mmCIF file of C-alpha atoms in Angstrom:
data_model
loop_
_atom_site.group_PDB
_atom_site.id
_atom_site.type_symbol
_atom_site.label_atom_id
_atom_site.label_comp_id
_atom_site.label_asym_id
_atom_site.label_seq_id
_atom_site.Cartn_x
_atom_site.Cartn_y
_atom_site.Cartn_z
ATOM 1 C CA UNK A 1 114.905 107.412 152.909
ATOM 2 C CA UNK A 2 113.720 103.503 153.015
ATOM 3 C CA UNK A 3 116.061 101.190 150.872
ATOM 4 C CA UNK A 4 114.301 99.343 148.160
ATOM 5 C CA UNK A 5 114.979 95.483 147.690
ATOM 6 C CA UNK A 6 116.817 96.081 144.302
ATOM 7 C CA UNK A 7 118.878 98.690 145.896
ATOM 8 C CA UNK A 8 120.022 96.309 148.857
ATOM 9 C CA UNK A 9 120.642 93.399 146.453
ATOM 10 C CA UNK A 10 122.801 95.703 144.341
ATOM 11 C CA UNK A 11 124.581 97.188 147.312
ATOM 12 C CA UNK A 12 125.522 93.635 148.249
ATOM 13 C CA UNK A 13 126.677 92.633 145.152
ATOM 14 C CA UNK A 14 129.255 95.859 144.823
ATOM 15 C CA UNK A 15 130.763 95.153 148.392
ATOM 16 C CA UNK A 16 130.097 91.560 149.632
ATOM 17 C CA UNK A 17 132.439 88.647 148.592
ATOM 18 C CA UNK A 18 130.467 86.505 146.104
ATOM 19 C CA UNK A 19 130.632 83.603 148.168
ATOM 20 C CA UNK A 20 126.731 82.937 148.716
ATOM 21 C CA UNK A 21 124.301 81.645 145.902
ATOM 22 C CA UNK A 22 121.322 84.091 147.703
ATOM 23 C CA UNK A 23 118.067 83.885 146.870
ATOM 24 C CA UNK A 24 116.192 87.450 145.508
ATOM 25 C CA UNK A 25 114.601 88.081 148.983
ATOM 26 C CA UNK A 26 115.686 90.942 151.694
ATOM 27 C CA UNK A 27 114.893 89.748 155.283
ATOM 28 C CA UNK A 28 113.836 92.428 157.670
ATOM 29 C CA UNK A 29 112.607 91.135 160.902
ATOM 30 C CA UNK A 30 111.123 87.775 162.301
ATOM 31 C CA UNK A 31 108.619 86.280 165.158
ATOM 32 C CA UNK A 32 108.048 82.752 166.268
ATOM 33 C CA UNK A 33 108.531 80.564 163.050
ATOM 34 C CA UNK A 34 107.855 83.445 160.768
ATOM 35 C CA UNK A 35 110.145 85.697 159.160
ATOM 36 C CA UNK A 36 109.280 89.194 156.894
ATOM 37 C CA UNK A 37 111.029 90.373 154.086
ATOM 38 C CA UNK A 38 111.745 93.971 153.439
ATOM 39 C CA UNK A 39 108.002 94.646 151.153
ATOM 40 C CA UNK A 40 106.088 93.054 154.311
ATOM 41 C CA UNK A 41 105.989 89.378 152.685
ATOM 42 C CA UNK A 42 105.513 86.417 155.489
ATOM 43 C CA UNK A 43 107.754 83.669 155.301
ATOM 44 C CA UNK A 44 107.411 80.316 157.846
ATOM 45 C CA UNK A 45 110.549 79.610 158.378
ATOM 46 C CA UNK A 46 111.712 75.654 158.071
ATOM 47 C CA UNK A 47 115.251 76.345 157.891
ATOM 48 C CA UNK A 48 115.991 78.412 160.688
ATOM 49 C CA UNK A 49 119.077 79.865 159.629
ATOM 50 C CA UNK A 50 120.193 76.531 158.883
ATOM 51 C CA UNK A 51 119.250 74.669 162.283
ATOM 52 C CA UNK A 52 120.530 77.847 164.440
ATOM 53 C CA UNK A 53 117.108 79.149 165.560
ATOM 54 C CA UNK A 54 116.030 76.588 167.692
ATOM 55 C CA UNK A 55 113.892 79.063 169.709
ATOM 56 C CA UNK A 56 112.372 80.794 166.489
ATOM 57 C CA UNK A 57 112.770 84.354 165.986
ATOM 58 C CA UNK A 58 112.384 86.903 168.762
ATOM 59 C CA UNK A 59 111.846 84.438 171.563
ATOM 60 C CA UNK A 60 111.250 86.605 174.796
ATOM 61 C CA UNK A 61 113.403 85.121 177.058
ATOM 62 C CA UNK A 62 116.544 84.706 174.538
ATOM 63 C CA UNK A 63 116.099 88.521 173.813
ATOM 64 C CA UNK A 64 115.669 89.874 177.276
ATOM 65 C CA UNK A 65 118.903 87.704 177.921
ATOM 66 C CA UNK A 66 120.839 89.393 175.252
ATOM 67 C CA UNK A 67 119.488 92.934 176.208
ATOM 68 C CA UNK A 68 120.019 92.472 180.059
ATOM 69 C CA UNK A 69 123.841 91.184 179.418
ATOM 70 C CA UNK A 70 124.386 93.706 177.158
ATOM 71 C CA UNK A 71 123.551 96.369 179.568
ATOM 72 C CA UNK A 72 126.037 94.747 181.918
ATOM 73 C CA UNK A 73 129.303 93.919 179.788
ATOM 74 C CA UNK A 74 129.096 92.612 176.234
ATOM 75 C CA UNK A 75 132.667 91.452 175.998
ATOM 76 C CA UNK A 76 135.783 91.023 178.037
ATOM 77 C CA UNK A 77 139.120 89.139 177.438
ATOM 78 C CA UNK A 78 139.167 85.325 178.642
ATOM 79 C CA UNK A 79 142.035 86.620 180.801
ATOM 80 C CA UNK A 80 139.157 87.100 183.452
ATOM 81 C CA UNK A 81 136.637 85.011 184.821
ATOM 82 C CA UNK A 82 133.043 85.532 184.198
ATOM 83 C CA UNK A 83 129.795 84.415 186.049
ATOM 84 C CA UNK A 84 128.059 83.654 182.740
ATOM 85 C CA UNK A 85 130.669 82.195 180.787
ATOM 86 C CA UNK A 86 131.066 79.434 184.303
ATOM 87 C CA UNK A 87 127.275 78.595 184.015
ATOM 88 C CA UNK A 88 127.535 78.125 180.619
ATOM 89 C CA UNK A 89 130.421 75.910 181.199
ATOM 90 C CA UNK A 90 128.786 73.749 183.858
ATOM 91 C CA UNK A 91 125.560 73.774 181.949
ATOM 92 C CA UNK A 92 126.916 72.195 178.650
ATOM 93 C CA UNK A 93 129.296 69.611 180.687
ATOM 94 C CA UNK A 94 126.144 68.417 182.429
ATOM 95 C CA UNK A 95 123.956 67.824 179.499
ATOM 96 C CA UNK A 96 126.638 66.399 177.022
ATOM 97 C CA UNK A 97 127.871 63.829 180.127
ATOM 98 C CA UNK A 98 131.535 64.762 179.325
ATOM 99 C CA UNK A 99 133.791 66.841 181.908
ATOM 100 C CA UNK A 100 135.460 70.273 180.309
ATOM 101 C CA UNK A 101 134.416 72.685 177.767
ATOM 102 C CA UNK A 102 136.005 75.245 175.621
ATOM 103 C CA UNK A 103 133.746 78.253 173.736
ATOM 104 C CA UNK A 104 134.570 79.321 170.363
ATOM 105 C CA UNK A 105 132.939 81.684 167.953
ATOM 106 C CA UNK A 106 131.341 79.004 165.430
ATOM 107 C CA UNK A 107 131.110 75.789 164.661
ATOM 108 C CA UNK A 108 134.274 75.743 162.323
ATOM 109 C CA UNK A 109 136.257 76.821 165.324
ATOM 110 C CA UNK A 110 134.981 74.522 167.697
ATOM 111 C CA UNK A 111 135.891 71.326 165.189
ATOM 112 C CA UNK A 112 139.370 73.338 164.811
ATOM 113 C CA UNK A 113 139.884 73.061 168.285
ATOM 114 C CA UNK A 114 138.940 69.590 168.707
ATOM 115 C CA UNK A 115 141.179 68.467 166.155
ATOM 116 C CA UNK A 116 143.917 69.955 167.765
ATOM 117 C CA UNK A 117 143.382 68.723 171.335
ATOM 118 C CA UNK A 118 142.863 65.068 169.411
ATOM 119 C CA UNK A 119 146.120 65.684 167.668
ATOM 120 C CA UNK A 120 147.853 67.041 170.983
ATOM 121 C CA UNK A 121 146.500 63.614 173.032
ATOM 122 C CA UNK A 122 147.969 61.204 170.166
ATOM 123 C CA UNK A 123 151.283 62.873 171.011
ATOM 124 C CA UNK A 124 150.938 61.539 174.412
ATOM 125 C CA UNK A 125 150.896 58.331 173.143
ATOM 126 C CA UNK A 126 153.285 58.004 170.031
ATOM 127 C CA UNK A 127 154.852 61.014 167.734
ATOM 128 C CA UNK A 128 153.555 58.833 164.878
ATOM 129 C CA UNK A 129 149.824 59.014 166.288
ATOM 130 C CA UNK A 130 148.388 61.861 164.304
ATOM 131 C CA UNK A 131 146.068 60.358 161.709
ATOM 132 C CA UNK A 132 142.708 61.548 161.532
ATOM 133 C CA UNK A 133 139.780 59.638 159.901
ATOM 134 C CA UNK A 134 136.582 61.302 158.945
ATOM 135 C CA UNK A 135 133.451 60.410 156.493
ATOM 136 C CA UNK A 136 133.086 60.805 153.110
ATOM 137 C CA UNK A 137 130.216 63.498 152.005
ATOM 138 C CA UNK A 138 130.447 64.998 155.919
ATOM 139 C CA UNK A 139 131.045 68.508 156.553
ATOM 140 C CA UNK A 140 133.118 69.945 159.451
ATOM 141 C CA UNK A 141 133.561 73.359 158.172
ATOM 142 C CA UNK A 142 135.295 75.870 155.954
ATOM 143 C CA UNK A 143 139.068 76.424 157.813
ATOM 144 C CA UNK A 144 142.114 74.933 156.365
ATOM 145 C CA UNK A 145 142.107 72.140 158.769
ATOM 146 C CA UNK A 146 137.876 71.655 159.165
ATOM 147 C CA UNK A 147 137.857 71.892 155.290
ATOM 148 C CA UNK A 148 140.348 69.035 154.871
ATOM 149 C CA UNK A 149 138.486 66.773 157.609
ATOM 150 C CA UNK A 150 135.420 67.497 155.056
ATOM 151 C CA UNK A 151 134.954 64.610 153.055
ATOM 152 C CA UNK A 152 133.576 66.363 150.132
ATOM 153 C CA UNK A 153 136.150 67.439 147.526
ATOM 154 C CA UNK A 154 134.160 70.191 145.813
ATOM 155 C CA UNK A 155 134.824 72.424 149.066
ATOM 156 C CA UNK A 156 138.643 71.599 149.009
ATOM 157 C CA UNK A 157 139.138 72.362 145.148
ATOM 158 C CA UNK A 158 142.032 75.431 144.735
ATOM 159 C CA UNK A 159 142.940 75.131 148.040
ATOM 160 C CA UNK A 160 145.951 72.820 147.877
ATOM 161 C CA UNK A 161 147.916 71.854 149.413
ATOM 162 C CA UNK A 162 145.589 70.541 152.059
ATOM 163 C CA UNK A 163 146.864 70.103 155.678
ATOM 164 C CA UNK A 164 148.403 66.249 155.782
ATOM 165 C CA UNK A 165 147.176 63.334 158.254
ATOM 166 C CA UNK A 166 143.414 63.184 157.044
ATOM 167 C CA UNK A 167 141.440 60.362 155.153
ATOM 168 C CA UNK A 168 138.094 59.430 154.383
ATOM 169 C CA UNK A 169 135.615 56.198 154.743
ATOM 170 C CA UNK A 170 132.267 55.778 153.584
ATOM 171 C CA UNK A 171 129.897 56.803 156.331
ATOM 172 C CA UNK A 172 127.993 53.981 158.465
ATOM 173 C CA UNK A 173 130.572 51.148 156.578
ATOM 174 C CA UNK A 174 132.379 49.360 159.925
ATOM 175 C CA UNK A 175 134.074 47.385 157.706
ATOM 176 C CA UNK A 176 135.662 50.211 155.712
ATOM 177 C CA UNK A 177 137.031 52.217 159.058
ATOM 178 C CA UNK A 178 138.452 48.739 160.218
ATOM 179 C CA UNK A 179 140.549 48.157 157.274
ATOM 180 C CA UNK A 180 141.630 52.366 157.683
ATOM 181 C CA UNK A 181 142.187 52.470 161.351
ATOM 182 C CA UNK A 182 145.638 51.810 162.812
ATOM 183 C CA UNK A 183 148.275 52.575 165.718
ATOM 184 C CA UNK A 184 148.820 55.686 163.963
ATOM 185 C CA UNK A 185 144.963 56.913 164.221
ATOM 186 C CA UNK A 186 144.709 59.391 167.041
ATOM 187 C CA UNK A 187 141.130 60.278 166.071
ATOM 188 C CA UNK A 188 137.914 59.054 164.345
ATOM 189 C CA UNK A 189 135.876 62.374 163.285
ATOM 190 C CA UNK A 190 132.528 61.865 162.430
ATOM 191 C CA UNK A 191 129.053 63.664 162.114
ATOM 192 C CA UNK A 192 126.612 61.663 164.543
ATOM 193 C CA UNK A 193 123.746 62.412 161.770
ATOM 194 C CA UNK A 194 125.272 63.788 158.189
ATOM 195 C CA UNK A 195 123.724 67.333 157.939
ATOM 196 C CA UNK A 196 125.223 69.032 154.829
ATOM 197 C CA UNK A 197 125.638 65.486 153.064
ATOM 198 C CA UNK A 198 122.123 64.989 152.774
ATOM 199 C CA UNK A 199 120.548 63.747 156.555
ATOM 200 C CA UNK A 200 122.243 60.221 156.785
ATOM 201 C CA UNK A 201 121.458 58.306 159.951
ATOM 202 C CA UNK A 202 123.880 55.773 160.569
ATOM 203 C CA UNK A 203 122.720 52.020 161.371
ATOM 204 C CA UNK A 204 121.849 51.291 165.218
ATOM 205 C CA UNK A 205 125.135 49.146 165.644
ATOM 206 C CA UNK A 206 127.663 51.574 163.604
ATOM 207 C CA UNK A 207 129.030 53.947 166.799
ATOM 208 C CA UNK A 208 128.849 51.258 168.989
ATOM 209 C CA UNK A 209 131.266 49.263 166.761
ATOM 210 C CA UNK A 210 132.895 52.760 166.174
ATOM 211 C CA UNK A 211 133.614 52.877 169.791
ATOM 212 C CA UNK A 212 135.012 49.358 169.864
ATOM 213 C CA UNK A 213 137.809 49.941 167.499
ATOM 214 C CA UNK A 214 138.522 53.595 168.853
ATOM 215 C CA UNK A 215 139.169 51.842 171.732
ATOM 216 C CA UNK A 216 141.122 49.152 170.629
ATOM 217 C CA UNK A 217 143.564 51.478 168.479
ATOM 218 C CA UNK A 218 143.504 54.186 171.624
ATOM 219 C CA UNK A 219 141.982 56.550 169.042
ATOM 220 C CA UNK A 220 139.470 59.351 170.309
ATOM 221 C CA UNK A 221 136.030 59.236 169.043
ATOM 222 C CA UNK A 222 135.416 62.901 168.161
ATOM 223 C CA UNK A 223 131.377 63.464 167.428
ATOM 224 C CA UNK A 224 130.490 66.699 165.594
ATOM 225 C CA UNK A 225 127.168 67.736 166.784
ATOM 226 C CA UNK A 226 127.110 71.262 165.162
ATOM 227 C CA UNK A 227 123.870 70.773 163.250
ATOM 228 C CA UNK A 228 122.524 67.756 164.655
ATOM 229 C CA UNK A 229 123.048 68.889 168.521
ATOM 230 C CA UNK A 230 121.242 71.093 170.905
ATOM 231 C CA UNK A 231 117.807 68.931 170.520
ATOM 232 C CA UNK A 232 117.376 68.799 167.496
ATOM 233 C CA UNK A 233 117.134 64.857 167.592
ATOM 234 C CA UNK A 234 115.061 64.582 170.170
ATOM 235 C CA UNK A 235 117.775 64.296 172.820
ATOM 236 C CA UNK A 236 120.296 67.336 173.465
ATOM 237 C CA UNK A 237 122.781 65.205 171.616
ATOM 238 C CA UNK A 238 122.578 62.827 168.799
ATOM 239 C CA UNK A 239 124.717 60.195 170.318
ATOM 240 C CA UNK A 240 122.671 60.156 173.490
ATOM 241 C CA UNK A 241 119.674 59.074 171.288
ATOM 242 C CA UNK A 242 122.449 56.073 170.027
ATOM 243 C CA UNK A 243 123.801 55.172 172.972
ATOM 244 C CA UNK A 244 127.524 55.781 172.550
ATOM 245 C CA UNK A 245 129.936 58.203 174.404
ATOM 246 C CA UNK A 246 132.633 60.615 172.303
ATOM 247 C CA UNK A 247 135.955 61.670 173.892
ATOM 248 C CA UNK A 248 135.501 65.042 172.305
ATOM 249 C CA UNK A 249 132.358 66.410 171.083
ATOM 250 C CA UNK A 250 131.594 69.723 169.190
ATOM 251 C CA UNK A 251 128.405 71.586 168.870
ATOM 252 C CA UNK A 252 127.354 75.444 167.861
ATOM 253 C CA UNK A 253 124.605 76.371 165.683
ATOM 254 C CA UNK A 254 121.460 76.417 167.910
ATOM 255 C CA UNK A 255 123.761 76.929 171.053
ATOM 256 C CA UNK A 256 122.970 80.589 171.345
ATOM 257 C CA UNK A 257 119.805 80.673 168.981
ATOM 258 C CA UNK A 258 121.453 82.986 166.674
ATOM 259 C CA UNK A 259 124.393 84.594 168.520
ATOM 260 C CA UNK A 260 127.766 83.377 167.136
ATOM 261 C CA UNK A 261 129.108 81.043 169.359
ATOM 262 C CA UNK A 262 130.646 77.006 168.963
ATOM 263 C CA UNK A 263 132.024 74.628 171.965
ATOM 264 C CA UNK A 264 133.692 71.622 171.967
ATOM 265 C CA UNK A 265 133.785 69.176 175.073
ATOM 266 C CA UNK A 266 135.994 66.594 176.217
ATOM 267 C CA UNK A 267 136.528 64.002 178.874
ATOM 268 C CA UNK A 268 138.656 64.710 181.756
ATOM 269 C CA UNK A 269 141.414 62.435 180.477
ATOM 270 C CA UNK A 270 141.799 64.135 176.853
ATOM 271 C CA UNK A 271 140.996 67.766 178.302
ATOM 272 C CA UNK A 272 144.217 67.416 180.294
ATOM 273 C CA UNK A 273 146.669 67.435 177.585
ATOM 274 C CA UNK A 274 146.062 71.127 176.842
ATOM 275 C CA UNK A 275 147.435 73.832 179.176
ATOM 276 C CA UNK A 276 147.784 77.512 178.945
ATOM 277 C CA UNK A 277 148.593 78.802 176.167
ATOM 278 C CA UNK A 278 147.968 75.708 173.819
ATOM 279 C CA UNK A 279 144.451 77.204 172.747
ATOM 280 C CA UNK A 280 142.573 80.377 173.176
ATOM 281 C CA UNK A 281 140.124 83.271 171.672
ATOM 282 C CA UNK A 282 139.517 86.330 171.994
ATOM 283 C CA UNK A 283 135.948 86.560 171.180
ATOM 284 C CA UNK A 284 135.163 83.076 172.650
ATOM 285 C CA UNK A 285 132.369 82.563 175.229
ATOM 286 C CA UNK A 286 132.547 86.293 175.935
ATOM 287 C CA UNK A 287 129.697 87.361 178.238
ATOM 288 C CA UNK A 288 126.870 88.396 175.638
ATOM 289 C CA UNK A 289 126.840 84.946 173.658
ATOM 290 C CA UNK A 290 127.577 82.967 177.122
ATOM 291 C CA UNK A 291 124.455 84.650 178.232
ATOM 292 C CA UNK A 292 122.592 83.690 174.970
ATOM 293 C CA UNK A 293 123.877 80.232 175.497
ATOM 294 C CA UNK A 294 122.409 79.812 178.845
ATOM 295 C CA UNK A 295 118.892 81.185 177.820
ATOM 296 C CA UNK A 296 118.617 78.621 175.050
ATOM 297 C CA UNK A 297 119.652 75.932 177.371
ATOM 298 C CA UNK A 298 117.042 76.725 179.954
ATOM 299 C CA UNK A 299 114.358 77.654 177.436
ATOM 300 C CA UNK A 300 114.867 73.773 176.292
ATOM 301 C CA UNK A 301 114.042 72.713 179.491
ATOM 302 C CA UNK A 302 111.459 74.844 180.718
ATOM 303 C CA UNK A 303 109.521 74.745 177.390
ATOM 304 C CA UNK A 304 109.828 70.562 177.167
ATOM 305 C CA UNK A 305 111.743 71.281 173.589
ATOM 306 C CA UNK A 306 113.032 67.598 173.355
ATOM 307 C CA UNK A 307 109.496 66.409 173.993
ATOM 308 C CA UNK A 308 107.705 68.644 171.479
ATOM 309 C CA UNK A 309 110.728 68.134 168.761
ATOM 310 C CA UNK A 310 110.300 64.318 169.233
ATOM 311 C CA UNK A 311 106.271 64.937 169.065
ATOM 312 C CA UNK A 312 106.119 67.229 166.204
ATOM 313 C CA UNK A 313 109.027 65.888 164.318
ATOM 314 C CA UNK A 314 107.398 62.052 164.006
ATOM 315 C CA UNK A 315 104.334 64.478 162.837
ATOM 316 C CA UNK A 316 106.352 65.937 160.043
ATOM 317 C CA UNK A 317 108.340 62.758 159.025
ATOM 318 C CA UNK A 318 104.687 61.077 158.574
ATOM 319 C CA UNK A 319 103.542 63.881 156.907
ATOM 320 C CA UNK A 320 106.526 63.605 154.081
ATOM 321 C CA UNK A 321 105.919 59.952 154.311
ATOM 322 C CA UNK A 322 102.551 60.823 153.049
ATOM 323 C CA UNK A 323 103.911 63.167 149.738
ATOM 324 C CA UNK A 324 106.295 60.362 149.091
ATOM 325 C CA UNK A 325 103.586 58.033 148.841
ATOM 326 C CA UNK A 326 101.624 60.813 146.692
ATOM 327 C CA UNK A 327 104.629 61.438 144.418
ATOM 328 C CA UNK A 328 106.977 58.306 144.118
ATOM 329 C CA UNK A 329 108.249 59.364 140.908
ATOM 330 C CA UNK A 330 109.822 62.737 142.889
ATOM 331 C CA UNK A 331 110.633 61.560 146.603
ATOM 332 C CA UNK A 332 111.889 57.919 146.951
ATOM 333 C CA UNK A 333 112.701 58.406 150.715
ATOM 334 C CA UNK A 334 112.252 60.390 154.162
ATOM 335 C CA UNK A 335 114.890 60.120 156.414
ATOM 336 C CA UNK A 336 116.188 61.857 159.713
ATOM 337 C CA UNK A 337 115.882 62.284 163.296
ATOM 338 C CA UNK A 338 113.413 64.536 165.543
ATOM 339 C CA UNK A 339 113.659 67.639 163.438
ATOM 340 C CA UNK A 340 116.479 67.271 161.309
ATOM 341 C CA UNK A 341 114.709 65.803 158.315
ATOM 342 C CA UNK A 342 115.257 65.093 154.429
ATOM 343 C CA UNK A 343 113.328 64.113 151.473
ATOM 344 C CA UNK A 344 115.475 62.261 148.801
ATOM 345 C CA UNK A 345 114.456 63.379 145.493
ATOM 346 C CA UNK A 346 114.928 61.913 142.158
ATOM 347 C CA UNK A 347 116.381 65.448 140.775
ATOM 348 C CA UNK A 348 117.986 68.715 141.611
ATOM 349 C CA UNK A 349 115.764 70.138 144.616
ATOM 350 C CA UNK A 350 116.586 73.866 144.296
ATOM 351 C CA UNK A 351 113.459 74.545 141.943
ATOM 352 C CA UNK A 352 111.132 72.911 144.461
ATOM 353 C CA UNK A 353 112.829 75.287 147.085
ATOM 354 C CA UNK A 354 112.390 78.505 144.743
ATOM 355 C CA UNK A 355 108.771 77.471 144.318
ATOM 356 C CA UNK A 356 108.202 77.070 148.016
ATOM 357 C CA UNK A 357 109.666 80.342 148.418
ATOM 358 C CA UNK A 358 107.453 82.623 146.124
ATOM 359 C CA UNK A 359 104.566 80.610 148.359
ATOM 360 C CA UNK A 360 106.069 81.753 151.836
ATOM 361 C CA UNK A 361 107.697 79.039 152.801
ATOM 362 C CA UNK A 362 111.155 78.740 153.206
ATOM 363 C CA UNK A 363 113.334 75.276 153.321
ATOM 364 C CA UNK A 364 116.457 74.641 151.625
ATOM 365 C CA UNK A 365 118.365 71.737 149.571
ATOM 366 C CA UNK A 366 121.304 70.047 150.390
ATOM 367 C CA UNK A 367 123.618 67.680 148.540
ATOM 368 C CA UNK A 368 121.839 68.738 145.093
ATOM 369 C CA UNK A 369 118.647 66.403 145.239
ATOM 370 C CA UNK A 370 117.654 66.371 149.434
ATOM 371 C CA UNK A 371 114.934 68.542 150.851
ATOM 372 C CA UNK A 372 116.114 69.822 154.370
ATOM 373 C CA UNK A 373 113.945 70.581 157.263
ATOM 374 C CA UNK A 374 115.418 72.087 160.422
ATOM 375 C CA UNK A 375 112.827 74.495 162.041
ATOM 376 C CA UNK A 376 112.808 75.897 165.212
ATOM 377 C CA UNK A 377 112.172 73.075 168.100
ATOM 378 C CA UNK A 378 109.099 75.147 169.247
ATOM 379 C CA UNK A 379 107.007 74.705 166.075
ATOM 380 C CA UNK A 380 103.181 72.918 166.440
ATOM 381 C CA UNK A 381 101.701 70.475 164.050
ATOM 382 C CA UNK A 382 99.473 73.572 162.689
ATOM 383 C CA UNK A 383 102.764 74.844 161.685
ATOM 384 C CA UNK A 384 103.958 71.256 159.940
ATOM 385 C CA UNK A 385 100.353 71.545 158.122
ATOM 386 C CA UNK A 386 101.162 75.220 156.969
ATOM 387 C CA UNK A 387 104.741 73.932 155.310
ATOM 388 C CA UNK A 388 102.897 70.582 153.845
ATOM 389 C CA UNK A 389 100.215 72.291 152.011
ATOM 390 C CA UNK A 390 102.391 74.544 150.429
ATOM 391 C CA UNK A 391 104.830 71.635 149.346
ATOM 392 C CA UNK A 392 101.952 69.738 148.210
ATOM 393 C CA UNK A 393 100.949 72.267 145.651
ATOM 394 C CA UNK A 394 104.612 72.704 144.570
ATOM 395 C CA UNK A 395 105.404 69.023 144.023
ATOM 396 C CA UNK A 396 101.676 68.526 142.127
ATOM 397 C CA UNK A 397 103.073 70.953 139.468
ATOM 398 C CA UNK A 398 107.045 69.721 139.257
#
């Protein structure tokens, strides 16, 4: 017997930890940039699982790669080699401009590994070189260490005592970083574009200055590309847009198009401080996830999705600017790069998100008052028009 939406929601409430503030729809399946709920209603998905479904839903090459790999072997221990993991490692090294790769299961795990590598590298210089500087309003994950690196106290409340050695400075404020950094700093840990904190893009000279400070103090520059990486900015990694090279970079979300995965990449100079047993993972980089990652990277290249992200992202940006001009009392700023865009509101955004959802459009609100747009990278201008039409209707009645 088919379960009703209400039955599914009740079952979830009875047995799932209440850590999510869910919207009252049950997703059934998806196709391209659209998903369908359990009652057959169609939605255009401009959230894409929070920047995960870079190829949309049901992408044929991705689905085929997953199915083919599942028929061969889904998982094996990292005590053994697999061809598909080796292939993904080489692809990630080449597109990132870094040398060595570690595959994990999530963005939080990727950042956790990057923090460990940075700490271990710092200890090769001095036993006191362990401090990590991150940014206010950042988001790096929900493990205890990544939660501590996250510059938002609301996520840390109740989990004290937090691990030591972390501090925060305002994002895009080079003077504040210069005042904080010291010989004890082992790493400066930043999102290249802040996502969860409200889609904040740094000034053009900011990262060049951060790089110089890191070099001066022998500190590593670690860039979190969990949300803004995998082509979302119009470059494979947003640091390539800003002409800065990190010592370590982390990626996840879009890397395998929805199959859980994460990765951190490092220069040879940094990576060599790890040896067998220093880090590991049971599931990280298993054949199924690696096959999905290879398929996504190939699709981004074969379907020219970086170019599409720039073109359609500009179109979406301009359309949002039009709404800002039309509703200046509600929208004060449009910001972002490519297809990671935000609309700063003068009011909380949840009611706007809920009204869009009722009209078949999925977007979300981050930082309380920023509408976030992170759709699949293969959307068209027609899809943008579809969303903008609905958002216009909603704003007119807000």
